[in-house]
Amino acid sequence: MVERKMNSLVKWALILFFLISIILNIVLIGLHSSRSPKCSAQRVHPLRGKHDERSLVFADLTLEEYSQVQQYMLKQKDLDISTKQLTKPSENYLLLIDRSLPKKADVLAFLDAKGAKPVREATVVVLHGAKPVREATVVVLHGAKGYINEYVVGPLPNPTYYRDVTKERYNMDLPISSRLITVAEYDVVDRFLEAEVFSKLKKIMKESFDVDQEEILHAYEQMPRGFEAGDRKGWISFFRDLHGMYTHPVGFEVLLNHKGLNASQWRVEKLMYNGKYFNTVEELKDAYDKGTVKKIVYKETPDYGSLRPRNKPLQIGPQQFYAEGKRWSIQNNHVLYLDWSFAFGLSSVTGMRVFDVRFRGERIVYELSVQEAMSVYGSVTPGMILTKFLDSSFGIGSVAHELTRGVDCPYEATYVDTYRYNDAPAPVRFRNSICIFEHNMGQPLRRHFADVIQHSYGGMANSALVFRTATAILNYDYIWDFIFYQTGSVEAKVHATGYIASSYLVDGSMKHGHQVAENVLGNIHTHFMNFKVDLDVAGVKNMFLTKDMEYVNVSLPWMPDRFAMVPQLVEKQVKTEKEAALRHGTKTPRYLHIASNTNNRWGHNRSYRLQVYSFAGDHLPESEPEERSMSWARYKVAITKQKDLERTSSSLYNQNGMWTPAVDFSKYVEDNENIENEDLVAWVTAGFLHIPHAEDIPNTVTVGNGGGVLLRPHNYFNEDPSIHSADSVFFSPGAENSCDNNRMACLAQETCSPVLEPFTFHGFERV
């Protein structure tokens, strides 16, 4: 009987426990679901504008168009072109295909005046290393017979013509020596070095660097290649096969002359081993065997350049998500964001660019684009002593690889694929190489707490749209941003990261940097980055104004015999290009304006201010013969009259043709044209001086390493346009919890959980 009662009690206890568990789970599920519903995947509020397919006038080439241009050029038998990636330098090679943009006047007529749609065309770069088709004008420099041609191909998508535009664009022939090194030429260089250097120095390679059939060294080349036009020779430094190999120099360098189109004409001119120079491989070998050179004894090196975390990651940092859906929209190459709209593209040569940038429907910027990134290095060792990098010669946009979700850009950014054709047998898809996202900048755009007389609080979060790419050229990575603010301002900025370039520590090295590892010098260098800013302020008839301050000794109106120094506004209109070329290192006005003749309500010229922020080092002296290839870096800001043939500040060919550059920017200024009531372009240079230090190991951080320009409305509007933003917050005593003018008060009821896509990465597919 007792046993039955016990069984009955246990039975009812289990039933009661089961019921309580169900009720608790239902309550918990209800609480969880009520507190964190899934965030809206769809846009809650309608867009303020409409997408415009006319933005396609600026669009990059499609995959199909790349292929159509390539096939059309292959059919031109008189050109005898190859598209094989291992095409020899002595043959004709189709190097690059990129978009050829139409003339600005034609585009504006199409966009604004119902003009005809401009013809869609492509630019094709061909390296003519074989017997040329135009013997009369063949370029012959130091035995290198050949030239480079640029052709325009159109109309797309079904091309029927090509024309040579080399002379039209550059007013010169482009010698074959100005070409960049292709994958094929690197292959020949590697095989030449193996045959003529490494195979003859096996003992030194093993004892000094532990190099054998399994272990190798990596090459890093000096640029430019030589001292005068036609040269194609340079020092090649060697580094250990470790992570961040650029910070693992071994103390061995080779001067290779490879100006001939055939490797049989190449030769090793000098070698450097542990700071000592030798004329031949045999001379170095003999000195090593006799012990007349201080030997480098191999010692295993820590892998200090690795970016592998030193500790296991245990948590995820703060993330940003969109409670009411994304407030931007992308269709084709057109972006809408609140009051903004713009078209975008990515040039293989110069990198990212935006066009037809409008705020509240009014065009402010016709073109904002990256132009060039340049570095000048200091060293006592030959591989770095002459190095001056011009990144567009590698193709800045060609190395815009996939952006890593949650690291390079916020996890929920929109990612865009791009296609490029540069030194490849076919067009290449680069997944997720552009990202676009709205970002809370982390500080209020404006705010005021009124604690006297009128008690209130008014403020606004600074949310802006970011358009971003990241480019990785050899050791350095650059993060490029165009940022669109709700004030009508646009910012173009860049941050550097990646690895410093280094050299082996020898006597005298410390004059050129700091030691960052054992036998490793981090070399001092400059960074200069150039942006093209084609502002159209209330139309294309603009002028250049400057404003600053000065102290003036004035008598006081109520006490004429008493004087005080009082700040006063100083304004000036600059009317010629030479006068508007503002050099680094000279005192320049602090307010620089592209202005319209039209006025705002208060009678002031509607204008946009160019506010440059930079920590640039000194520019290369103009007495140096290579300076002409980077003459844009003379100027903090230069204002020129818009010309379709002055499209870029540098070129694909300036790196290896520094002494006779295809584009010498200073000529844009030297013709000294009038810039009053003209269509104006601002060329803006920002940068920073980098003296490497221990904290650049393992690699350089972005914090503090960058520069840019902010385009700010200055009397363009009658008031700050962000006052109309729905993001504004305002409340007074007693109304703190009202949602009418303060969405933050309702945030607790409107929180949601983000809907996240799974993490993917495809960036190594094309490396």
PDB file of N, CA and C in Angstrom, residues 486-561:
ATOM      1  N   GLN A 486      25.788  63.641 -43.995  1.00  0.00           N
ATOM      2  CA  GLN A 486      24.465  64.247 -44.122  1.00  0.00           C
ATOM      3  C   GLN A 486      24.505  65.770 -44.119  1.00  0.00           C
ATOM      4  N   THR A 487      25.680  66.349 -43.978  1.00  0.00           N
ATOM      5  CA  THR A 487      25.853  67.797 -44.057  1.00  0.00           C
ATOM      6  C   THR A 487      26.060  68.268 -45.494  1.00  0.00           C
ATOM      7  N   GLY A 488      26.165  67.350 -46.445  1.00  0.00           N
ATOM      8  CA  GLY A 488      26.525  67.715 -47.812  1.00  0.00           C
ATOM      9  C   GLY A 488      28.022  67.674 -48.046  1.00  0.00           C
ATOM     10  N   SER A 489      28.797  67.202 -47.066  1.00  0.00           N
ATOM     11  CA  SER A 489      30.258  67.076 -47.201  1.00  0.00           C
ATOM     12  C   SER A 489      30.620  65.713 -47.775  1.00  0.00           C
ATOM     13  N   VAL A 490      31.735  65.675 -48.502  1.00  0.00           N
ATOM     14  CA  VAL A 490      32.299  64.433 -49.022  1.00  0.00           C
ATOM     15  C   VAL A 490      33.766  64.382 -48.614  1.00  0.00           C
ATOM     16  N   GLU A 491      34.212  63.234 -48.165  1.00  0.00           N
ATOM     17  CA  GLU A 491      35.603  63.081 -47.742  1.00  0.00           C
ATOM     18  C   GLU A 491      36.268  61.996 -48.571  1.00  0.00           C
ATOM     19  N   ALA A 492      37.499  62.263 -49.006  1.00  0.00           N
ATOM     20  CA  ALA A 492      38.328  61.248 -49.662  1.00  0.00           C
ATOM     21  C   ALA A 492      39.548  61.042 -48.777  1.00  0.00           C
ATOM     22  N   LYS A 493      39.760  59.815 -48.324  1.00  0.00           N
ATOM     23  CA  LYS A 493      40.904  59.594 -47.440  1.00  0.00           C
ATOM     24  C   LYS A 493      41.504  58.216 -47.672  1.00  0.00           C
ATOM     25  N   VAL A 494      42.725  58.063 -47.198  1.00  0.00           N
ATOM     26  CA  VAL A 494      43.449  56.806 -47.368  1.00  0.00           C
ATOM     27  C   VAL A 494      44.239  56.531 -46.098  1.00  0.00           C
ATOM     28  N   HIS A 495      44.315  55.264 -45.747  1.00  0.00           N
ATOM     29  CA  HIS A 495      45.158  54.815 -44.638  1.00  0.00           C
ATOM     30  C   HIS A 495      46.076  53.707 -45.133  1.00  0.00           C
ATOM     31  N   ALA A 496      47.314  53.714 -44.665  1.00  0.00           N
ATOM     32  CA  ALA A 496      48.291  52.703 -45.066  1.00  0.00           C
ATOM     33  C   ALA A 496      48.441  51.654 -43.977  1.00  0.00           C
ATOM     34  N   THR A 497      48.600  50.421 -44.436  1.00  0.00           N
ATOM     35  CA  THR A 497      48.927  49.317 -43.535  1.00  0.00           C
ATOM     36  C   THR A 497      49.805  48.350 -44.331  1.00  0.00           C
ATOM     37  N   GLY A 498      49.892  47.093 -43.929  1.00  0.00           N
ATOM     38  CA  GLY A 498      50.788  46.170 -44.616  1.00  0.00           C
ATOM     39  C   GLY A 498      52.159  46.164 -43.969  1.00  0.00           C
ATOM     40  N   TYR A 499      53.176  45.804 -44.747  1.00  0.00           N
ATOM     41  CA  TYR A 499      54.536  45.640 -44.220  1.00  0.00           C
ATOM     42  C   TYR A 499      55.447  46.775 -44.667  1.00  0.00           C
ATOM     43  N   ILE A 500      56.322  47.205 -43.774  1.00  0.00           N
ATOM     44  CA  ILE A 500      57.361  48.148 -44.177  1.00  0.00           C
ATOM     45  C   ILE A 500      58.353  47.432 -45.091  1.00  0.00           C
ATOM     46  N   ALA A 501      59.009  48.201 -45.958  1.00  0.00           N
ATOM     47  CA  ALA A 501      60.144  47.668 -46.719  1.00  0.00           C
ATOM     48  C   ALA A 501      61.392  47.874 -45.866  1.00  0.00           C
ATOM     49  N   SER A 502      62.262  46.900 -45.856  1.00  0.00           N
ATOM     50  CA  SER A 502      63.425  46.955 -44.971  1.00  0.00           C
ATOM     51  C   SER A 502      64.695  46.603 -45.743  1.00  0.00           C
ATOM     52  N   SER A 503      65.816  46.848 -45.105  1.00  0.00           N
ATOM     53  CA  SER A 503      67.109  46.482 -45.691  1.00  0.00           C
ATOM     54  C   SER A 503      68.003  45.880 -44.618  1.00  0.00           C
ATOM     55  N   TYR A 504      69.024  45.186 -45.060  1.00  0.00           N
ATOM     56  CA  TYR A 504      69.963  44.524 -44.153  1.00  0.00           C
ATOM     57  C   TYR A 504      70.826  45.586 -43.474  1.00  0.00           C
ATOM     58  N   LEU A 505      71.022  45.442 -42.183  1.00  0.00           N
ATOM     59  CA  LEU A 505      71.743  46.427 -41.388  1.00  0.00           C
ATOM     60  C   LEU A 505      73.241  46.351 -41.669  1.00  0.00           C
ATOM     61  N   VAL A 506      73.802  47.444 -42.198  1.00  0.00           N
ATOM     62  CA  VAL A 506      75.242  47.556 -42.442  1.00  0.00           C
ATOM     63  C   VAL A 506      75.703  48.890 -41.867  1.00  0.00           C
ATOM     64  N   ASP A 507      77.013  49.144 -41.931  1.00  0.00           N
ATOM     65  CA  ASP A 507      77.542  50.411 -41.417  1.00  0.00           C
ATOM     66  C   ASP A 507      76.876  51.590 -42.121  1.00  0.00           C
ATOM     67  N   GLY A 508      76.416  52.569 -41.362  1.00  0.00           N
ATOM     68  CA  GLY A 508      75.786  53.756 -41.921  1.00  0.00           C
ATOM     69  C   GLY A 508      74.288  53.657 -42.055  1.00  0.00           C
ATOM     70  N   SER A 509      73.720  52.474 -41.786  1.00  0.00           N
ATOM     71  CA  SER A 509      72.278  52.279 -41.985  1.00  0.00           C
ATOM     72  C   SER A 509      71.429  53.151 -41.085  1.00  0.00           C
ATOM     73  N   MET A 510      71.905  53.409 -39.866  1.00  0.00           N
ATOM     74  CA  MET A 510      71.045  54.070 -38.885  1.00  0.00           C
ATOM     75  C   MET A 510      70.737  55.527 -39.233  1.00  0.00           C
ATOM     76  N   LYS A 511      71.397  56.070 -40.265  1.00  0.00           N
ATOM     77  CA  LYS A 511      71.049  57.407 -40.740  1.00  0.00           C
ATOM     78  C   LYS A 511      69.738  57.393 -41.524  1.00  0.00           C
ATOM     79  N   HIS A 512      69.260  56.221 -41.836  1.00  0.00           N
ATOM     80  CA  HIS A 512      68.110  56.107 -42.740  1.00  0.00           C
ATOM     81  C   HIS A 512      66.930  55.368 -42.122  1.00  0.00           C
ATOM     82  N   GLY A 513      66.871  55.303 -40.802  1.00  0.00           N
ATOM     83  CA  GLY A 513      65.732  54.653 -40.168  1.00  0.00           C
ATOM     84  C   GLY A 513      66.088  54.110 -38.807  1.00  0.00           C
ATOM     85  N   HIS A 514      65.278  53.162 -38.344  1.00  0.00           N
ATOM     86  CA  HIS A 514      65.489  52.530 -37.043  1.00  0.00           C
ATOM     87  C   HIS A 514      65.603  51.018 -37.215  1.00  0.00           C
ATOM     88  N   GLN A 515      66.374  50.417 -36.332  1.00  0.00           N
ATOM     89  CA  GLN A 515      66.440  48.963 -36.316  1.00  0.00           C
ATOM     90  C   GLN A 515      65.136  48.419 -35.739  1.00  0.00           C
ATOM     91  N   VAL A 516      64.562  47.406 -36.419  1.00  0.00           N
ATOM     92  CA  VAL A 516      63.277  46.858 -35.985  1.00  0.00           C
ATOM     93  C   VAL A 516      63.349  45.363 -35.688  1.00  0.00           C
ATOM     94  N   ALA A 517      64.466  44.734 -36.049  1.00  0.00           N
ATOM     95  CA  ALA A 517      64.692  43.312 -35.753  1.00  0.00           C
ATOM     96  C   ALA A 517      66.189  43.073 -35.897  1.00  0.00           C
ATOM     97  N   GLU A 518      66.636  41.860 -35.623  1.00  0.00           N
ATOM     98  CA  GLU A 518      68.065  41.566 -35.710  1.00  0.00           C
ATOM     99  C   GLU A 518      68.563  41.735 -37.145  1.00  0.00           C
ATOM    100  N   ASN A 519      69.535  42.639 -37.322  1.00  0.00           N
ATOM    101  CA  ASN A 519      70.128  42.935 -38.640  1.00  0.00           C
ATOM    102  C   ASN A 519      69.124  43.517 -39.630  1.00  0.00           C
ATOM    103  N   VAL A 520      68.050  44.127 -39.140  1.00  0.00           N
ATOM    104  CA  VAL A 520      67.001  44.647 -40.026  1.00  0.00           C
ATOM    105  C   VAL A 520      66.781  46.137 -39.750  1.00  0.00           C
ATOM    106  N   LEU A 521      66.872  46.937 -40.818  1.00  0.00           N
ATOM    107  CA  LEU A 521      66.585  48.357 -40.744  1.00  0.00           C
ATOM    108  C   LEU A 521      65.239  48.641 -41.385  1.00  0.00           C
ATOM    109  N   GLY A 522      64.367  49.348 -40.659  1.00  0.00           N
ATOM    110  CA  GLY A 522      63.146  49.863 -41.255  1.00  0.00           C
ATOM    111  C   GLY A 522      63.473  51.193 -41.920  1.00  0.00           C
ATOM    112  N   ASN A 523      63.385  51.268 -43.236  1.00  0.00           N
ATOM    113  CA  ASN A 523      63.883  52.413 -43.992  1.00  0.00           C
ATOM    114  C   ASN A 523      62.917  53.593 -43.976  1.00  0.00           C
ATOM    115  N   ILE A 524      63.444  54.785 -43.741  1.00  0.00           N
ATOM    116  CA  ILE A 524      62.649  56.008 -43.804  1.00  0.00           C
ATOM    117  C   ILE A 524      62.085  56.170 -45.212  1.00  0.00           C
ATOM    118  N   HIS A 525      60.843  56.631 -45.302  1.00  0.00           N
ATOM    119  CA  HIS A 525      60.230  56.840 -46.621  1.00  0.00           C
ATOM    120  C   HIS A 525      59.052  57.795 -46.509  1.00  0.00           C
ATOM    121  N   THR A 526      58.702  58.367 -47.638  1.00  0.00           N
ATOM    122  CA  THR A 526      57.545  59.247 -47.715  1.00  0.00           C
ATOM    123  C   THR A 526      56.373  58.506 -48.345  1.00  0.00           C
ATOM    124  N   HIS A 527      55.177  58.979 -48.048  1.00  0.00           N
ATOM    125  CA  HIS A 527      53.959  58.533 -48.735  1.00  0.00           C
ATOM    126  C   HIS A 527      53.227  59.774 -49.241  1.00  0.00           C
ATOM    127  N   PHE A 528      52.996  59.833 -50.534  1.00  0.00           N
ATOM    128  CA  PHE A 528      52.172  60.882 -51.122  1.00  0.00           C
ATOM    129  C   PHE A 528      51.060  60.216 -51.917  1.00  0.00           C
ATOM    130  N   MET A 529      49.816  60.657 -51.711  1.00  0.00           N
ATOM    131  CA  MET A 529      48.668  60.137 -52.450  1.00  0.00           C
ATOM    132  C   MET A 529      47.935  61.297 -53.112  1.00  0.00           C
ATOM    133  N   ASN A 530      47.544  61.093 -54.365  1.00  0.00           N
ATOM    134  CA  ASN A 530      46.937  62.170 -55.136  1.00  0.00           C
ATOM    135  C   ASN A 530      45.497  61.831 -55.506  1.00  0.00           C
ATOM    136  N   PHE A 531      44.614  62.819 -55.324  1.00  0.00           N
ATOM    137  CA  PHE A 531      43.198  62.680 -55.674  1.00  0.00           C
ATOM    138  C   PHE A 531      42.828  63.716 -56.730  1.00  0.00           C
ATOM    139  N   LYS A 532      41.957  63.333 -57.632  1.00  0.00           N
ATOM    140  CA  LYS A 532      41.374  64.265 -58.590  1.00  0.00           C
ATOM    141  C   LYS A 532      39.991  64.652 -58.079  1.00  0.00           C
ATOM    142  N   VAL A 533      39.742  65.966 -57.979  1.00  0.00           N
ATOM    143  CA  VAL A 533      38.464  66.469 -57.480  1.00  0.00           C
ATOM    144  C   VAL A 533      37.903  67.433 -58.518  1.00  0.00           C
ATOM    145  N   ASP A 534      36.995  66.947 -59.330  1.00  0.00           N
ATOM    146  CA  ASP A 534      36.351  67.779 -60.348  1.00  0.00           C
ATOM    147  C   ASP A 534      35.010  68.256 -59.795  1.00  0.00           C
ATOM    148  N   LEU A 535      35.078  69.366 -59.050  1.00  0.00           N
ATOM    149  CA  LEU A 535      33.877  69.943 -58.458  1.00  0.00           C
ATOM    150  C   LEU A 535      33.131  70.790 -59.489  1.00  0.00           C
ATOM    151  N   ASP A 536      31.829  70.657 -59.523  1.00  0.00           N
ATOM    152  CA  ASP A 536      30.962  71.538 -60.314  1.00  0.00           C
ATOM    153  C   ASP A 536      30.019  72.223 -59.332  1.00  0.00           C
ATOM    154  N   VAL A 537      30.384  73.412 -58.902  1.00  0.00           N
ATOM    155  CA  VAL A 537      29.625  74.108 -57.865  1.00  0.00           C
ATOM    156  C   VAL A 537      28.569  74.979 -58.533  1.00  0.00           C
ATOM    157  N   ALA A 538      27.322  74.532 -58.457  1.00  0.00           N
ATOM    158  CA  ALA A 538      26.208  75.235 -59.111  1.00  0.00           C
ATOM    159  C   ALA A 538      26.496  75.433 -60.593  1.00  0.00           C
ATOM    160  N   GLY A 539      27.054  74.420 -61.226  1.00  0.00           N
ATOM    161  CA  GLY A 539      27.381  74.487 -62.650  1.00  0.00           C
ATOM    162  C   GLY A 539      28.875  74.366 -62.878  1.00  0.00           C
ATOM    163  N   VAL A 540      29.305  74.533 -64.127  1.00  0.00           N
ATOM    164  CA  VAL A 540      30.713  74.341 -64.477  1.00  0.00           C
ATOM    165  C   VAL A 540      31.484  75.653 -64.572  1.00  0.00           C
ATOM    166  N   LYS A 541      30.836  76.784 -64.412  1.00  0.00           N
ATOM    167  CA  LYS A 541      31.534  78.067 -64.441  1.00  0.00           C
ATOM    168  C   LYS A 541      31.920  78.443 -63.013  1.00  0.00           C
ATOM    169  N   ASN A 542      33.138  78.112 -62.641  1.00  0.00           N
ATOM    170  CA  ASN A 542      33.589  78.308 -61.261  1.00  0.00           C
ATOM    171  C   ASN A 542      34.850  79.160 -61.204  1.00  0.00           C
ATOM    172  N   MET A 543      35.223  79.520 -59.985  1.00  0.00           N
ATOM    173  CA  MET A 543      36.454  80.273 -59.748  1.00  0.00           C
ATOM    174  C   MET A 543      37.106  79.759 -58.470  1.00  0.00           C
ATOM    175  N   PHE A 544      38.360  80.149 -58.272  1.00  0.00           N
ATOM    176  CA  PHE A 544      39.130  79.692 -57.113  1.00  0.00           C
ATOM    177  C   PHE A 544      39.319  80.863 -56.159  1.00  0.00           C
ATOM    178  N   LEU A 545      38.781  80.710 -54.949  1.00  0.00           N
ATOM    179  CA  LEU A 545      38.883  81.739 -53.922  1.00  0.00           C
ATOM    180  C   LEU A 545      39.684  81.218 -52.741  1.00  0.00           C
ATOM    181  N   THR A 546      40.416  82.116 -52.094  1.00  0.00           N
ATOM    182  CA  THR A 546      41.102  81.755 -50.856  1.00  0.00           C
ATOM    183  C   THR A 546      40.649  82.701 -49.749  1.00  0.00           C
ATOM    184  N   LYS A 547      40.655  82.183 -48.531  1.00  0.00           N
ATOM    185  CA  LYS A 547      40.306  82.995 -47.358  1.00  0.00           C
ATOM    186  C   LYS A 547      41.263  82.655 -46.230  1.00  0.00           C
ATOM    187  N   ASP A 548      41.571  83.646 -45.447  1.00  0.00           N
ATOM    188  CA  ASP A 548      42.436  83.441 -44.286  1.00  0.00           C
ATOM    189  C   ASP A 548      42.162  84.564 -43.294  1.00  0.00           C
ATOM    190  N   MET A 549      43.037  84.725 -42.340  1.00  0.00           N
ATOM    191  CA  MET A 549      42.877  85.754 -41.323  1.00  0.00           C
ATOM    192  C   MET A 549      44.172  86.527 -41.175  1.00  0.00           C
ATOM    193  N   GLU A 550      44.045  87.733 -40.688  1.00  0.00           N
ATOM    194  CA  GLU A 550      45.206  88.507 -40.272  1.00  0.00           C
ATOM    195  C   GLU A 550      44.782  89.421 -39.124  1.00  0.00           C
ATOM    196  N   TYR A 551      45.725  89.739 -38.273  1.00  0.00           N
ATOM    197  CA  TYR A 551      45.440  90.668 -37.183  1.00  0.00           C
ATOM    198  C   TYR A 551      45.672  92.100 -37.670  1.00  0.00           C
ATOM    199  N   VAL A 552      44.692  92.958 -37.410  1.00  0.00           N
ATOM    200  CA  VAL A 552      44.755  94.357 -37.825  1.00  0.00           C
ATOM    201  C   VAL A 552      44.623  95.243 -36.586  1.00  0.00           C
ATOM    202  N   ASN A 553      45.462  96.255 -36.530  1.00  0.00           N
ATOM    203  CA  ASN A 553      45.423  97.191 -35.405  1.00  0.00           C
ATOM    204  C   ASN A 553      44.328  98.226 -35.665  1.00  0.00           C
ATOM    205  N   VAL A 554      43.238  98.146 -34.910  1.00  0.00           N
ATOM    206  CA  VAL A 554      42.093  99.029 -35.155  1.00  0.00           C
ATOM    207  C   VAL A 554      41.808  99.861 -33.907  1.00  0.00           C
ATOM    208  N   SER A 555      41.281 101.042 -34.157  1.00  0.00           N
ATOM    209  CA  SER A 555      40.855 101.879 -33.035  1.00  0.00           C
ATOM    210  C   SER A 555      39.461 101.454 -32.613  1.00  0.00           C
ATOM    211  N   LEU A 556      39.197 101.546 -31.339  1.00  0.00           N
ATOM    212  CA  LEU A 556      37.906 101.120 -30.817  1.00  0.00           C
ATOM    213  C   LEU A 556      36.857 102.180 -31.128  1.00  0.00           C
ATOM    214  N   PRO A 557      35.694 101.797 -31.665  1.00  0.00           N
ATOM    215  CA  PRO A 557      34.685 102.782 -32.088  1.00  0.00           C
ATOM    216  C   PRO A 557      34.257 103.725 -30.980  1.00  0.00           C
ATOM    217  N   TRP A 558      34.195 103.236 -29.748  1.00  0.00           N
ATOM    218  CA  TRP A 558      33.732 104.105 -28.656  1.00  0.00           C
ATOM    219  C   TRP A 558      34.900 104.809 -27.947  1.00  0.00           C
ATOM    220  N   MET A 559      36.148 104.399 -28.291  1.00  0.00           N
ATOM    221  CA  MET A 559      37.339 105.041 -27.713  1.00  0.00           C
ATOM    222  C   MET A 559      38.385 105.169 -28.822  1.00  0.00           C
ATOM    223  N   PRO A 560      38.245 106.130 -29.714  1.00  0.00           N
ATOM    224  CA  PRO A 560      39.115 106.221 -30.895  1.00  0.00           C
ATOM    225  C   PRO A 560      40.604 106.299 -30.579  1.00  0.00           C
ATOM    226  N   ASP A 561      40.957 106.714 -29.394  1.00  0.00           N
ATOM    227  CA  ASP A 561      42.373 106.831 -29.063  1.00  0.00           C
ATOM    228  C   ASP A 561      42.959 105.530 -28.525  1.00  0.00           C
TER     229      ASP A 561
END
